[in-house]
mmCIF file of C-alpha atoms in Angstrom:
data_model
loop_
_atom_site.group_PDB
_atom_site.id
_atom_site.type_symbol
_atom_site.label_atom_id
_atom_site.label_comp_id
_atom_site.label_asym_id
_atom_site.label_seq_id
_atom_site.Cartn_x
_atom_site.Cartn_y
_atom_site.Cartn_z
ATOM 1 C CA ASN A 23 56.740 183.031 24.366
ATOM 2 C CA GLY A 24 57.847 184.900 21.252
ATOM 3 C CA TYR A 25 56.839 188.365 22.429
ATOM 4 C CA ARG A 26 59.252 191.224 22.827
ATOM 5 C CA VAL A 27 60.146 191.904 26.435
ATOM 6 C CA PRO A 28 60.674 195.549 27.490
ATOM 7 C CA ARG A 29 64.211 196.401 28.439
ATOM 8 C CA THR A 30 63.107 197.635 31.854
ATOM 9 C CA LEU A 31 61.946 194.104 32.822
ATOM 10 C CA CYS A 32 65.388 192.561 32.106
ATOM 11 C CA VAL A 33 66.740 192.618 35.616
ATOM 12 C CA GLY A 34 69.867 190.683 36.729
ATOM 13 C CA ILE A 35 71.609 190.134 40.066
ATOM 14 C CA GLY A 36 71.043 192.953 42.549
ATOM 15 C CA ASN A 37 68.106 194.314 40.513
ATOM 16 C CA ARG A 38 70.569 195.560 37.907
ATOM 17 C CA PRO A 39 69.447 195.758 34.278
ATOM 18 C CA LEU A 40 71.072 193.185 31.931
ATOM 19 C CA ASP A 41 73.574 194.410 29.427
ATOM 20 C CA VAL A 42 71.813 192.968 26.396
ATOM 21 C CA ASP A 43 73.870 194.991 23.979
ATOM 22 C CA GLY A 44 77.128 193.758 25.636
ATOM 23 C CA THR A 45 76.070 190.057 25.410
ATOM 24 C CA ALA A 46 75.182 190.431 21.771
ATOM 25 C CA TYR A 47 78.559 191.985 21.118
ATOM 26 C CA PHE A 48 80.350 189.117 22.937
ATOM 27 C CA MET A 49 78.575 186.525 20.774
ATOM 28 C CA PHE A 50 79.498 188.522 17.716
ATOM 29 C CA LEU A 51 83.189 188.305 18.646
ATOM 30 C CA ILE A 52 83.000 184.527 19.133
ATOM 31 C CA GLN A 53 81.248 183.976 15.803
ATOM 32 C CA SER A 54 83.617 186.224 13.938
ATOM 33 C CA GLY A 55 86.656 184.328 15.348
ATOM 34 C CA LYS A 56 88.219 187.343 17.058
ATOM 35 C CA TYR A 57 87.766 185.813 20.568
ATOM 36 C CA ASP A 58 88.682 182.288 21.795
ATOM 37 C CA PRO A 59 86.389 181.098 24.655
ATOM 38 C CA SER A 60 89.077 178.568 25.725
ATOM 39 C CA LEU A 61 91.042 181.510 27.153
ATOM 40 C CA THR A 62 88.268 182.012 29.691
ATOM 41 C CA TYR A 63 86.657 178.551 30.147
ATOM 42 C CA GLY A 64 89.531 176.213 29.223
ATOM 43 C CA ARG A 65 89.875 173.840 26.300
ATOM 44 C CA VAL A 66 87.298 171.150 25.574
ATOM 45 C CA LYS A 67 88.506 167.503 26.120
ATOM 46 C CA GLN A 68 89.360 165.923 22.793
ATOM 47 C CA TYR A 69 88.594 162.197 22.281
ATOM 48 C CA ALA A 70 90.734 159.977 20.046
ATOM 49 C CA VAL A 71 89.164 158.796 16.860
ATOM 50 C CA ALA A 72 88.506 155.019 16.854
ATOM 51 C CA GLN A 73 91.029 153.072 14.781
ATOM 52 C CA VAL A 74 89.553 151.354 11.794
ATOM 53 C CA ILE A 75 91.005 147.842 11.274
ATOM 54 C CA PRO A 76 90.464 146.358 7.842
ATOM 55 C CA HIS A 77 88.612 143.061 7.528
ATOM 56 C CA PHE A 78 91.585 141.160 6.089
ATOM 57 C CA ALA A 79 93.831 142.313 8.977
ATOM 58 C CA LEU A 80 91.286 141.553 11.733
ATOM 59 C CA TYR A 81 90.839 137.907 10.689
ATOM 60 C CA ASP A 82 94.363 137.264 9.469
ATOM 61 C CA LYS A 83 95.610 133.737 10.433
ATOM 62 C CA LYS A 84 92.301 132.942 12.113
ATOM 63 C CA CYS A 85 90.365 129.993 10.801
ATOM 64 C CA LEU A 86 87.499 127.785 11.911
ATOM 65 C CA THR A 87 88.565 124.162 12.429
ATOM 66 C CA PHE A 88 86.173 121.198 12.297
ATOM 67 C CA ARG A 89 86.945 117.497 12.788
ATOM 68 C CA ALA A 90 85.210 115.227 10.304
ATOM 69 C CA PHE A 91 85.500 111.843 8.566
ATOM 70 C CA PHE A 92 84.224 110.052 5.481
ATOM 71 C CA LYS A 93 83.849 106.371 4.606
ATOM 72 C CA GLN A 94 85.922 105.027 1.755
ATOM 73 C CA SER A 95 84.725 101.829 0.079
ATOM 74 C CA VAL A 96 87.154 98.911 -0.097
ATOM 75 C CA TYR A 97 86.690 96.274 -2.797
ATOM 76 C CA GLU A 98 87.988 92.707 -3.036
ATOM 77 C CA SER A 99 89.093 92.495 0.600
ATOM 78 C CA PRO A 100 87.807 89.807 2.998
ATOM 79 C CA ASP A 101 88.888 91.793 6.070
ATOM 80 C CA GLU A 102 87.036 95.082 5.453
ATOM 81 C CA HIS A 103 84.267 96.540 3.311
ATOM 82 C CA TYR A 104 84.890 100.204 4.034
ATOM 83 C CA ARG A 105 87.632 102.282 5.592
ATOM 84 C CA ASN A 106 87.120 105.195 7.948
ATOM 85 C CA SER A 107 89.375 107.864 6.470
ATOM 86 C CA GLY A 108 89.510 110.033 9.529
ATOM 87 C CA LEU A 109 93.219 109.431 9.986
ATOM 88 C CA THR A 110 95.867 112.125 9.936
ATOM 89 C CA GLN A 111 97.026 112.532 6.334
ATOM 90 C CA GLY A 112 97.913 115.138 3.728
ATOM 91 C CA ARG A 113 95.830 117.932 2.237
ATOM 92 C CA LEU A 114 92.773 116.749 0.271
ATOM 93 C CA VAL A 115 91.304 120.101 -0.913
ATOM 94 C CA ARG A 116 93.208 123.298 -1.565
ATOM 95 C CA ARG A 117 92.188 126.626 -0.062
ATOM 96 C CA ASN A 118 89.483 128.151 -2.263
ATOM 97 C CA LYS A 119 85.811 128.929 -2.386
ATOM 98 C CA ILE A 120 84.006 125.612 -2.564
ATOM 99 C CA PRO A 121 80.744 125.538 -4.548
ATOM 100 C CA LYS A 122 77.677 124.498 -2.608
ATOM 101 C CA THR A 123 75.055 124.190 -5.345
ATOM 102 C CA ALA A 124 74.978 124.295 -9.117
ATOM 103 C CA LEU A 125 73.469 127.801 -8.937
ATOM 104 C CA GLY A 126 76.811 129.351 -8.048
ATOM 105 C CA GLU A 127 76.370 129.399 -4.255
ATOM 106 C CA HIS A 128 79.412 128.723 -2.106
ATOM 107 C CA TRP A 129 79.828 127.247 1.340
ATOM 108 C CA HIS A 130 79.726 129.880 4.116
ATOM 109 C CA TRP A 131 80.921 129.509 7.714
ATOM 110 C CA LYS A 132 77.296 129.894 8.818
ATOM 111 C CA ASP A 133 76.448 126.611 7.055
ATOM 112 C CA PHE A 134 78.764 124.488 9.224
ATOM 113 C CA ASN A 135 77.707 122.817 12.460
ATOM 114 C CA ILE A 136 78.462 119.676 14.481
ATOM 115 C CA GLY A 137 76.641 116.499 13.447
ATOM 116 C CA ILE A 138 75.875 117.492 9.819
ATOM 117 C CA ASP A 139 77.079 116.117 6.490
ATOM 118 C CA VAL A 140 79.007 118.360 4.107
ATOM 119 C CA ALA A 141 79.504 117.406 0.433
ATOM 120 C CA ILE A 142 82.779 118.714 -0.998
ATOM 121 C CA TYR A 143 83.637 117.726 -4.565
ATOM 122 C CA GLY A 144 81.624 114.512 -4.437
ATOM 123 C CA ILE A 145 82.843 113.335 -1.005
ATOM 124 C CA VAL A 146 80.446 113.528 1.945
ATOM 125 C CA TYR A 147 82.150 114.512 5.193
ATOM 126 C CA HIS A 148 80.470 114.095 8.576
ATOM 127 C CA ILE A 149 81.474 116.728 11.148
ATOM 128 C CA VAL A 150 81.898 115.349 14.683
ATOM 129 C CA ASP A 151 83.597 118.160 16.620
ATOM 130 C CA CYS A 152 85.398 121.519 16.475
ATOM 131 C CA ASP A 153 88.085 123.336 18.438
ATOM 132 C CA ASP A 154 87.547 125.867 21.233
ATOM 133 C CA PHE A 155 88.129 128.952 19.077
ATOM 134 C CA THR A 156 85.553 127.793 16.524
ATOM 135 C CA LYS A 157 83.021 127.020 19.219
ATOM 136 C CA GLU A 158 83.489 130.428 20.870
ATOM 137 C CA TYR A 159 83.285 132.326 17.577
ATOM 138 C CA LEU A 160 80.133 130.588 16.327
ATOM 139 C CA GLU A 161 78.357 131.046 19.649
ATOM 140 C CA SER A 162 79.288 134.746 19.646
ATOM 141 C CA GLN A 163 77.622 135.040 16.224
ATOM 142 C CA GLY A 164 74.395 133.495 17.513
ATOM 143 C CA ILE A 165 74.825 129.971 16.145
ATOM 144 C CA GLU A 166 73.844 127.133 18.483
ATOM 145 C CA LEU A 167 76.206 124.179 18.159
ATOM 146 C CA ASN A 168 75.096 120.573 18.451
ATOM 147 C CA GLN A 169 76.609 118.146 20.929
ATOM 148 C CA PRO A 170 80.027 116.747 19.882
ATOM 149 C CA GLU A 171 80.225 113.152 18.686
ATOM 150 C CA GLU A 172 82.856 110.423 18.984
ATOM 151 C CA MET A 173 85.007 109.509 16.037
ATOM 152 C CA PRO A 174 83.875 106.001 14.961
ATOM 153 C CA PRO A 175 86.578 103.316 15.074
ATOM 154 C CA ASP A 176 87.987 101.779 11.941
ATOM 155 C CA PRO A 177 86.902 98.106 11.447
ATOM 156 C CA TYR A 178 90.259 96.976 10.094
ATOM 157 C CA ILE A 179 92.178 98.523 13.013
ATOM 158 C CA GLN A 180 89.819 96.817 15.470
ATOM 159 C CA LEU A 181 90.399 93.479 13.723
ATOM 160 C CA ARG A 182 94.171 93.872 13.992
ATOM 161 C CA GLN A 183 93.980 94.781 17.656
ATOM 162 C CA LEU A 184 92.029 91.591 18.348
ATOM 163 C CA LYS A 185 94.745 89.526 16.684
ATOM 164 C CA ILE A 186 97.555 91.134 18.669
ATOM 165 C CA LYS A 187 98.176 89.381 21.980
ATOM 166 C CA PRO A 188 98.286 91.786 24.906
ATOM 167 C CA HIS A 189 101.668 92.149 26.534
ATOM 168 C CA THR A 190 101.194 91.688 30.267
ATOM 169 C CA HIS A 191 103.756 92.619 32.851
ATOM 170 C CA ILE A 192 103.561 92.064 36.578
ATOM 171 C CA THR A 193 104.581 95.270 38.254
ATOM 172 C CA LYS A 194 106.353 94.628 41.498
ATOM 173 C CA PRO A 195 105.036 96.606 44.447
ATOM 174 C CA LEU A 196 107.101 99.560 45.533
ATOM 175 C CA ASP A 197 109.051 98.629 48.650
ATOM 176 C CA ASP A 198 111.241 101.258 50.256
ATOM 177 C CA LYS A 199 113.787 99.104 52.101
ATOM 178 C CA LEU A 200 115.515 102.064 53.750
ATOM 179 C CA ARG A 201 112.258 103.409 55.182
ATOM 180 C CA ARG A 202 111.271 100.000 56.492
ATOM 181 C CA PHE A 203 114.704 99.535 58.063
ATOM 182 C CA LEU A 204 114.546 102.888 59.853
ATOM 183 C CA GLU A 205 110.959 102.303 61.033
ATOM 184 C CA TYR A 206 110.956 98.593 61.945
ATOM 185 C CA ASP A 207 114.567 97.787 62.783
ATOM 186 C CA GLY A 208 114.655 95.817 66.034
ATOM 187 C CA LYS A 209 110.882 95.203 66.014
ATOM 188 C CA ILE A 210 110.289 91.450 65.875
ATOM 189 C CA LEU A 211 107.063 89.483 66.164
ATOM 190 C CA ARG A 212 107.417 86.371 68.317
ATOM 191 C CA PHE A 213 105.126 83.365 68.090
ATOM 192 C CA PHE A 214 105.233 80.198 70.193
ATOM 193 C CA ALA A 215 104.501 77.020 68.254
ATOM 194 C CA VAL A 216 104.718 73.242 68.619
ATOM 195 C CA TRP A 217 105.503 70.447 66.186
ATOM 196 C CA ASP A 218 103.402 67.372 66.981
ATOM 197 C CA ASP A 219 105.582 64.418 65.995
ATOM 198 C CA ARG A 220 103.856 61.794 68.134
ATOM 199 C CA ASP A 221 102.586 59.861 65.112
ATOM 200 C CA THR A 222 106.112 58.577 64.421
ATOM 201 C CA GLU A 223 108.108 56.177 66.581
ATOM 202 C CA PHE A 224 109.522 57.876 69.686
ATOM 203 C CA GLY A 225 107.842 61.127 68.579
ATOM 204 C CA GLU A 226 106.879 63.882 70.950
ATOM 205 C CA MET A 227 105.642 67.461 71.191
ATOM 206 C CA ARG A 228 108.567 69.728 70.356
ATOM 207 C CA ARG A 229 108.451 73.428 71.194
ATOM 208 C CA TYR A 230 109.671 76.207 68.865
ATOM 209 C CA VAL A 231 109.785 79.997 68.715
ATOM 210 C CA ILE A 232 108.996 81.680 65.378
ATOM 211 C CA TYR A 233 110.554 85.130 64.873
ATOM 212 C CA TYR A 234 109.096 87.408 62.191
ATOM 213 C CA TYR A 235 111.327 90.399 61.310
ATOM 214 C CA LEU A 236 109.236 93.393 60.216
ATOM 215 C CA ALA A 237 112.204 95.175 58.639
ATOM 216 C CA ASP A 238 112.553 92.710 55.730
ATOM 217 C CA ASP A 239 109.650 90.185 56.123
ATOM 218 C CA THR A 240 111.949 87.283 56.976
ATOM 219 C CA VAL A 241 111.218 84.353 59.294
ATOM 220 C CA GLU A 242 113.478 82.512 61.714
ATOM 221 C CA VAL A 243 112.586 79.370 63.689
ATOM 222 C CA GLN A 244 114.422 78.423 66.889
ATOM 223 C CA GLU A 245 113.958 75.187 68.846
ATOM 224 C CA ILE A 246 113.580 75.342 72.622
ATOM 225 C CA HIS A 247 115.871 72.821 74.286
ATOM 226 C CA GLU A 248 115.160 71.457 77.708
ATOM 227 C CA LYS A 249 117.551 70.012 80.218
ATOM 228 C CA ASN A 250 118.508 66.414 79.457
ATOM 229 C CA ASP A 251 116.204 66.247 76.406
ATOM 230 C CA GLY A 252 118.737 64.088 74.554
ATOM 231 C CA ARG A 253 118.897 66.291 71.427
ATOM 232 C CA ASP A 254 121.806 68.037 69.780
ATOM 233 C CA PRO A 255 121.851 71.726 70.713
ATOM 234 C CA PHE A 256 121.393 73.134 67.189
ATOM 235 C CA PRO A 257 120.682 76.870 67.483
ATOM 236 C CA LEU A 258 118.175 77.200 64.622
ATOM 237 C CA LEU A 259 115.756 74.958 62.796
ATOM 238 C CA LEU A 260 115.306 77.547 60.003
ATOM 239 C CA LYS A 261 117.700 80.366 59.344
ATOM 240 C CA LYS A 262 116.535 83.892 58.609
ATOM 241 C CA MET A 263 114.803 83.837 55.208
ATOM 242 C CA LYS A 264 111.532 84.614 53.434
ATOM 243 C CA LEU A 265 109.179 81.747 54.153
ATOM 244 C CA PRO A 266 107.236 80.591 51.042
ATOM 245 C CA ARG A 267 103.590 79.910 51.563
ATOM 246 C CA ASP A 268 102.768 77.863 48.430
ATOM 247 C CA TRP A 269 105.581 75.320 48.655
ATOM 248 C CA LYS A 270 103.200 72.600 47.419
ATOM 249 C CA ASP A 271 102.751 74.350 44.048
ATOM 250 C CA LYS A 272 106.391 73.872 43.060
ATOM 251 C CA PRO A 273 106.701 71.873 39.799
ATOM 252 C CA ILE A 274 107.630 68.222 40.094
ATOM 253 C CA ASN A 275 110.673 68.523 37.819
ATOM 254 C CA PHE A 276 112.221 71.330 39.879
ATOM 255 C CA PRO A 277 115.869 70.429 40.726
ATOM 256 C CA SER A 278 115.670 70.915 44.483
ATOM 257 C CA LEU A 279 119.013 69.152 45.058
ATOM 258 C CA ALA A 280 120.936 71.611 42.891
ATOM 259 C CA MET A 281 118.888 74.808 43.005
ATOM 260 C CA GLU A 282 117.057 76.773 45.658
ATOM 261 C CA SER A 283 113.644 78.344 45.188
ATOM 262 C CA SER A 284 113.589 81.929 43.925
ATOM 263 C CA ASP A 285 110.896 84.553 43.496
ATOM 264 C CA GLU A 286 109.948 83.048 40.136
ATOM 265 C CA GLU A 287 108.944 79.697 41.665
ATOM 266 C CA VAL A 288 107.234 81.210 44.728
ATOM 267 C CA LEU A 289 104.095 83.259 44.236
ATOM 268 C CA TYR A 290 103.256 84.120 47.834
ATOM 269 C CA TYR A 291 105.239 84.471 51.041
ATOM 270 C CA TYR A 292 104.046 84.395 54.615
ATOM 271 C CA THR A 293 102.931 87.767 56.019
ATOM 272 C CA PRO A 294 102.117 88.740 59.627
ATOM 273 C CA LYS A 295 98.399 88.169 58.968
ATOM 274 C CA ASP A 296 99.078 84.450 58.423
ATOM 275 C CA PHE A 297 100.437 83.920 61.946
ATOM 276 C CA LEU A 298 97.377 83.666 64.161
ATOM 277 C CA VAL A 299 96.985 81.847 67.443
ATOM 278 C CA ARG A 300 95.319 78.398 67.089
ATOM 279 C CA ASP A 301 96.170 78.269 63.366
ATOM 280 C CA ILE A 302 98.407 75.767 61.599
ATOM 281 C CA ILE A 303 101.254 76.916 59.320
ATOM 282 C CA PHE A 304 103.628 74.919 57.136
ATOM 283 C CA ILE A 305 107.377 75.332 57.582
ATOM 284 C CA ILE A 306 109.160 73.296 54.918
ATOM 285 C CA PRO A 307 107.031 71.167 55.035
ATOM 286 C CA GLU A 308 106.008 70.208 58.577
ATOM 287 C CA LYS A 309 102.904 71.503 60.319
ATOM 288 C CA PHE A 310 103.304 73.850 63.255
ATOM 289 C CA LEU A 311 100.539 74.899 65.632
ATOM 290 C CA ILE A 312 100.774 78.427 67.070
ATOM 291 C CA TYR A 313 99.553 78.389 70.662
ATOM 292 C CA ASP A 314 100.666 81.787 72.031
ATOM 293 C CA THR A 315 102.408 85.128 71.330
ATOM 294 C CA ASP A 316 104.137 87.763 73.411
ATOM 295 C CA LYS A 317 102.729 91.152 74.495
ATOM 296 C CA PHE A 318 104.442 93.197 71.765
ATOM 297 C CA THR A 319 103.013 90.948 69.038
ATOM 298 C CA ARG A 320 99.474 91.206 70.428
ATOM 299 C CA LYS A 321 99.761 95.001 70.617
ATOM 300 C CA TYR A 322 101.070 95.197 67.037
ATOM 301 C CA PHE A 323 98.162 93.123 65.710
ATOM 302 C CA GLU A 324 95.572 95.233 67.533
ATOM 303 C CA GLU A 325 96.958 98.693 66.680
ATOM 304 C CA ILE A 326 98.459 98.184 63.206
ATOM 305 C CA LEU A 327 96.643 95.217 61.634
ATOM 306 C CA LYS A 328 93.355 95.691 63.565
ATOM 307 C CA ILE A 329 93.311 91.967 64.398
ATOM 308 C CA THR A 330 92.714 90.607 67.886
ATOM 309 C CA GLN A 331 94.777 87.518 68.627
ATOM 310 C CA LYS A 332 93.023 84.649 70.367
ATOM 311 C CA ALA A 333 93.835 83.546 73.881
ATOM 312 C CA ARG A 334 96.585 81.080 74.678
ATOM 313 C CA ILE A 335 95.789 77.365 74.459
ATOM 314 C CA ASP A 336 97.336 74.537 76.469
ATOM 315 C CA VAL A 337 98.834 71.966 74.124
ATOM 316 C CA PHE A 338 101.020 70.092 76.596
ATOM 317 C CA GLU A 339 99.753 67.333 78.820
ATOM 318 C CA LYS A 340 100.120 68.063 82.513
ATOM 319 C CA LYS A 341 102.449 65.540 84.130
ATOM 320 C CA PRO A 342 101.407 64.200 87.553
ATOM 321 C CA PRO A 343 103.705 65.113 90.460
ATOM 322 C CA PRO A 344 106.270 62.456 91.416
ATOM 323 C CA PRO A 345 105.232 60.156 94.295
ATOM 324 C CA VAL A 346 106.561 60.945 97.774
ATOM 325 C CA LEU A 347 108.764 58.110 99.082
ATOM 326 C CA PRO A 348 108.242 57.163 102.746
ATOM 327 C CA ILE A 349 111.157 57.497 105.165
ATOM 328 C CA PRO A 350 112.231 54.120 106.539
ATOM 329 C CA PRO A 351 112.324 53.648 110.338
ATOM 330 C CA HIS A 352 115.493 54.125 112.330
ATOM 331 C CA LEU A 353 117.537 50.939 112.681
ATOM 332 C CA GLY A 354 119.373 51.993 115.853
ATOM 333 C CA PHE A 355 122.804 52.546 114.270
ATOM 334 C CA GLY A 356 124.000 56.094 114.853
ATOM 335 C CA SER A 357 121.711 59.056 115.277
ATOM 336 C CA PRO A 358 118.413 59.398 113.373
ATOM 337 C CA GLU A 359 119.797 62.353 111.472
ATOM 338 C CA ASP A 360 122.699 60.300 110.119
ATOM 339 C CA SER A 361 120.371 57.516 109.034
ATOM 340 C CA LEU A 362 118.135 60.067 107.233
ATOM 341 C CA GLN A 363 121.080 61.375 105.194
ATOM 342 C CA SER A 364 121.670 57.922 103.760
ATOM 343 C CA CYS A 365 118.089 57.903 102.440
ATOM 344 C CA LEU A 366 118.345 61.273 100.664
ATOM 345 C CA THR A 367 121.427 60.539 98.561
ATOM 346 C CA VAL A 368 122.625 57.469 96.681
ATOM 347 C CA THR A 369 126.312 58.320 96.876
ATOM 348 C CA ILE A 370 128.444 58.584 99.966
ATOM 349 C CA PRO A 371 126.292 59.979 102.789
ATOM 350 C CA VAL A 372 127.015 63.517 103.860
ATOM 351 C CA PRO A 373 126.924 64.314 107.570
ATOM 352 C CA PRO A 374 123.912 66.339 108.608
ATOM 353 C CA LYS A 375 124.388 70.031 108.952
ATOM 354 C CA LYS A 376 124.386 71.507 112.439
ATOM 355 C CA ASP A 377 122.894 74.795 113.474
ATOM 356 C CA VAL A 378 126.093 76.476 114.636
ATOM 357 C CA VAL A 379 124.398 79.770 115.490
ATOM 358 C CA ARG A 380 121.950 78.076 117.804
ATOM 359 C CA TYR A 381 124.745 76.048 119.381
ATOM 360 C CA VAL A 382 126.867 79.127 120.112
ATOM 361 C CA TYR A 383 123.884 80.997 121.456
ATOM 362 C CA ASN A 384 122.902 78.273 123.941
ATOM 363 C CA ILE A 385 126.350 77.002 124.976
ATOM 364 C CA ASN A 386 127.013 76.749 128.731
ATOM 365 C CA LYS A 387 123.432 77.629 129.599
ATOM 366 C CA LYS A 388 122.209 75.860 132.770
ATOM 367 C CA GLU A 389 118.893 75.925 134.539
ATOM 368 C CA LYS A 390 118.380 75.462 138.290
ATOM 369 C CA THR A 391 115.310 73.535 139.311
ATOM 370 C CA ILE A 392 113.672 71.936 142.351
ATOM 371 C CA MET A 393 111.668 68.770 142.618
ATOM 372 C CA ASP A 394 107.932 68.836 142.683
ATOM 373 C CA TRP A 395 108.079 67.075 146.012
ATOM 374 C CA VAL A 396 105.476 64.856 147.589
ATOM 375 C CA HIS A 397 107.417 63.666 150.543
ATOM 376 C CA PRO A 398 108.699 66.267 152.986
ATOM 377 C CA GLU A 399 112.240 64.944 152.859
ATOM 378 C CA ASP A 400 112.447 65.970 149.131
ATOM 379 C CA LYS A 401 111.572 69.579 149.756
ATOM 380 C CA ASN A 402 115.150 70.943 149.936
ATOM 381 C CA ARG A 403 116.566 68.937 147.028
ATOM 382 C CA LYS A 404 117.928 71.084 144.159
ATOM 383 C CA PHE A 405 118.916 70.104 140.592
ATOM 384 C CA VAL A 406 120.800 71.632 137.591
ATOM 385 C CA PHE A 407 119.740 70.973 133.962
ATOM 386 C CA SER A 408 122.391 71.560 131.280
ATOM 387 C CA TYR A 409 121.362 71.141 127.564
#
């Protein structure tokens, strides 16, 4: 506490007196420069001096960019009264310090913000937005930016766009034919249909099978011929082709005798969803009623199209069974079997067939019998039956 301590009280480790004179001498050597403490304690870590970057080098080629527009008056024009000069064009003001007031003040970067008006050499610019670097720099300097605005459209450009007719183009749907061929080749939907032609003279219910090929969306119609139906055995009513659905919308002046329908005349074609049981479809141009499908078609509709086909309907009238003709009685000529053969066929009668196996099995078989006698004299009489 500022008082002199006796030398006898200066005790070190092991109750040894401190060498005060030696410590003072050591400090004297350090101060006089005759002793380097780094030889004993090592050198002190040296830190690099921070590099000083000049202001013009730190902000070289860095500028704050704002998007703005101004309205330019247009005289003696019936189409527009002003023009929004926010279009890309040449340089309007050279790089310099722009005066802000008549007192000699100049515009500073702290004066700019989004949504304000800036007057530069008599033209008032309205700032609507800025780039990312400008936004980041201003926010780092403590300036709160306003919300960005949309660049207003130019009235004359809007008027011209209204006069221009839009160019429409129907984009065809993407159809990978190779993928469809590899996935649906050999998979055919089969529908059973009838053509009711009973309204005409000698008309009848004619049966057909409609094949729908999933690989290329084509339709084929085949007529079912019956025995002795009196019709020519044509294999197909409609060959394999895309079946148009809006055949009634074809123009009246279309040359059907010289030209076939193409994709330009047909807007829609039949798809699997159009073939439903109990529905009527048009096949160039007759009406066909679908009354049934096969198992594969029903499974395809349920699993792929998520449509449940209706049950089969009976469209044909059930014919009564033919009447049974009675067999005439035997006239006494020949055996009854021979007379029956003449009733079964109209041509030359065929002799009745004999059971040869039964004949061979029973040939030469005889049975011995006795009489069921009443009189005693018939008791010993014996008989032989041969069949």
